[in-house]
Amino acid sequence: ICNGFQILLESGLLPGTLIQNQSRKFICKNVSVRIENSDTPFTRRCEANQVLEIPIAHHQGSYYIDPFSLNHLEENGQILFRYCDEKGNVSAECNPNGSVDSVAGVSNEQKNVMGMMPHPERCADPQLLGTDGQVIFQSLISND
């Protein structure tokens, strides 16, 4: 998650890299994120195309990968989350940091390592910023 995602990318455990936000500014706000693949240990309790509201807080959070590798991720179901509007529509206007193809989170080919920029831990308790993030942690601990 966030800086942990950056470490996973820099270490080569996940494909791609993070670059400075397109706005060149620190961004801290809630965003909508659409589940792209609900068949992983991290998303198995989610529904395909489910929209979650999750906070982001980063300056260097724009995901980048070359077009060939992006196509490979798409074909292998490695794109797990995309920035979207509250109805699940993906567009440049809903992409807070300029990530390529609105990617918010990816997995490795085996789907046992995941990284994402949004912070589900910050919205996993009713006393915090909501509970949308709970489903990701419930997925991790479920035996399905």
Coordinates of C-alpha atoms in Angstrom, one line a residue:
I1 CA 0.0 0.0 0.0
C2 CA 1.4 3.4 -1.1
N3 CA 5.1 3.4 -0.1
G4 CA 5.0 -0.3 0.3
F5 CA 3.8 -0.5 -3.4
Q6 CA 6.7 1.7 -4.3
I7 CA 9.1 -0.7 -2.6
L8 CA 7.5 -3.7 -4.4
L9 CA 7.9 -2.0 -7.7
E10 CA 11.5 -0.9 -7.1
S11 CA 12.5 -4.3 -5.9
G12 CA 11.1 -5.9 -9.1
L13 CA 8.4 -7.9 -7.2
L14 CA 5.8 -6.1 -9.2
P15 CA 6.0 -4.7 -12.7
G16 CA 6.1 -0.9 -13.5
T17 CA 7.2 2.1 -11.6
L18 CA 5.8 5.2 -9.8
I19 CA 6.4 8.7 -11.0
Q20 CA 5.5 12.1 -9.8
N21 CA 1.8 13.0 -9.9
Q22 CA 0.8 14.7 -13.1
S23 CA -0.1 17.8 -11.1
R24 CA 3.3 17.8 -9.5
K25 CA 1.4 18.3 -6.2
F26 CA 0.7 16.2 -3.1
I27 CA -2.8 14.7 -3.3
C28 CA -4.8 13.8 -0.2
K29 CA -8.4 13.0 -0.8
N30 CA -11.0 10.2 -1.2
V31 CA -11.2 8.6 -4.6
S32 CA -13.3 5.9 -6.3
V33 CA -11.6 2.7 -7.3
R34 CA -13.1 -0.1 -9.4
I35 CA -12.3 -3.7 -8.8
E36 CA -10.9 -5.1 -12.1
N37 CA -10.2 -8.7 -11.1
S38 CA -12.1 -10.3 -8.2
D39 CA -10.4 -13.6 -8.6
T40 CA -7.3 -13.0 -6.4
P41 CA -6.5 -13.6 -2.7
F42 CA -6.7 -9.8 -2.3
T43 CA -10.1 -9.3 -4.0
R44 CA -12.0 -12.6 -3.7
R45 CA -14.6 -11.0 -1.4
C46 CA -15.2 -8.2 -3.9
E47 CA -17.6 -8.2 -6.8
A48 CA -16.3 -7.6 -10.4
N49 CA -16.6 -3.9 -11.2
Q50 CA -17.5 -3.1 -7.5
V51 CA -16.6 0.5 -6.7
L52 CA -14.9 1.4 -3.4
E53 CA -14.2 4.8 -2.0
I54 CA -10.7 4.8 -0.6
P55 CA -8.4 7.7 0.4
I56 CA -5.1 8.5 -1.3
A57 CA -2.2 10.5 0.0
H58 CA 0.9 10.8 -2.2
H59 CA 3.1 13.0 -4.3
Q60 CA 4.8 10.3 -6.3
G61 CA 1.9 8.0 -7.0
S62 CA 1.4 8.0 -10.8
Y63 CA 1.8 4.4 -12.0
Y64 CA 3.7 3.9 -15.2
I65 CA 4.5 0.9 -17.4
D66 CA 5.3 0.7 -21.1
P67 CA 2.4 -0.1 -23.5
F68 CA 3.6 -3.6 -24.3
S69 CA 3.8 -4.5 -20.6
L70 CA 0.5 -2.8 -19.8
N71 CA -1.1 -5.1 -22.4
H72 CA 0.5 -8.1 -20.8
L73 CA -0.9 -7.0 -17.4
E74 CA -4.4 -6.6 -18.9
E75 CA -4.3 -10.0 -20.6
N76 CA -3.1 -11.8 -17.4
G77 CA -5.7 -10.1 -15.1
Q78 CA -2.9 -8.4 -13.1
I79 CA -4.6 -5.0 -13.0
L80 CA -6.7 -5.3 -9.8
F81 CA -7.8 -1.7 -9.3
R82 CA -8.5 1.3 -11.5
Y83 CA -9.5 4.9 -10.6
C84 CA -13.0 5.7 -11.7
D85 CA -16.0 7.8 -10.8
E86 CA -18.6 6.8 -8.3
K87 CA -20.5 4.8 -10.9
G88 CA -17.4 2.9 -12.1
N89 CA -16.7 4.8 -15.2
V90 CA -13.0 5.2 -16.0
S91 CA -11.9 8.5 -17.4
A92 CA -9.0 11.0 -17.3
E93 CA -11.1 13.2 -15.1
C94 CA -11.3 10.5 -12.4
N95 CA -7.6 9.7 -12.5
P96 CA -6.2 11.8 -9.7
N97 CA -2.5 11.4 -10.4
G98 CA -2.1 10.6 -14.1
S99 CA -1.5 6.9 -13.8
V100 CA -1.3 5.1 -17.1
D101 CA -4.7 3.6 -18.0
S102 CA -6.0 4.8 -14.6
V103 CA -4.2 1.9 -12.9
A104 CA -4.5 2.1 -9.1
G105 CA -3.2 -1.4 -8.2
V106 CA -1.6 -4.5 -9.7
S107 CA -0.4 -8.0 -8.9
N108 CA 2.4 -10.2 -10.0
E109 CA 1.8 -13.0 -12.5
Q110 CA 1.1 -15.5 -9.8
K111 CA -1.3 -13.1 -8.1
N112 CA 0.2 -13.7 -4.7
V113 CA 1.8 -10.2 -4.4
M114 CA -0.3 -7.1 -4.7
G115 CA 0.4 -3.4 -4.6
M116 CA -1.9 -0.3 -4.7
M117 CA -1.6 3.4 -4.1
P118 CA -4.9 4.0 -2.3
H119 CA -5.1 3.3 1.5
P120 CA -7.8 0.7 2.3
E121 CA -6.5 0.6 5.9
R122 CA -7.7 4.2 6.3
C123 CA -11.3 3.2 5.6
A124 CA -11.6 -0.2 7.3
D125 CA -13.3 1.0 10.5
P126 CA -16.6 2.9 11.0
Q127 CA -14.8 5.3 13.3
L128 CA -12.3 6.2 10.6
L129 CA -13.2 7.2 7.0
G130 CA -15.8 4.5 6.3
T131 CA -15.6 0.8 5.7
D132 CA -15.0 0.3 2.0
G133 CA -11.5 -0.9 2.7
Q134 CA -12.7 -3.8 4.9
V135 CA -13.5 -6.0 1.9
I136 CA -9.8 -6.2 0.9
F137 CA -8.7 -7.3 4.3
Q138 CA -11.7 -9.7 4.5
S139 CA -10.5 -11.2 1.2
L140 CA -7.0 -11.8 2.7
I141 CA -8.2 -13.7 5.7
S142 CA -11.0 -15.7 4.0
N143 CA -10.5 -19.4 3.2
D144 CA -12.5 -19.3 0.0

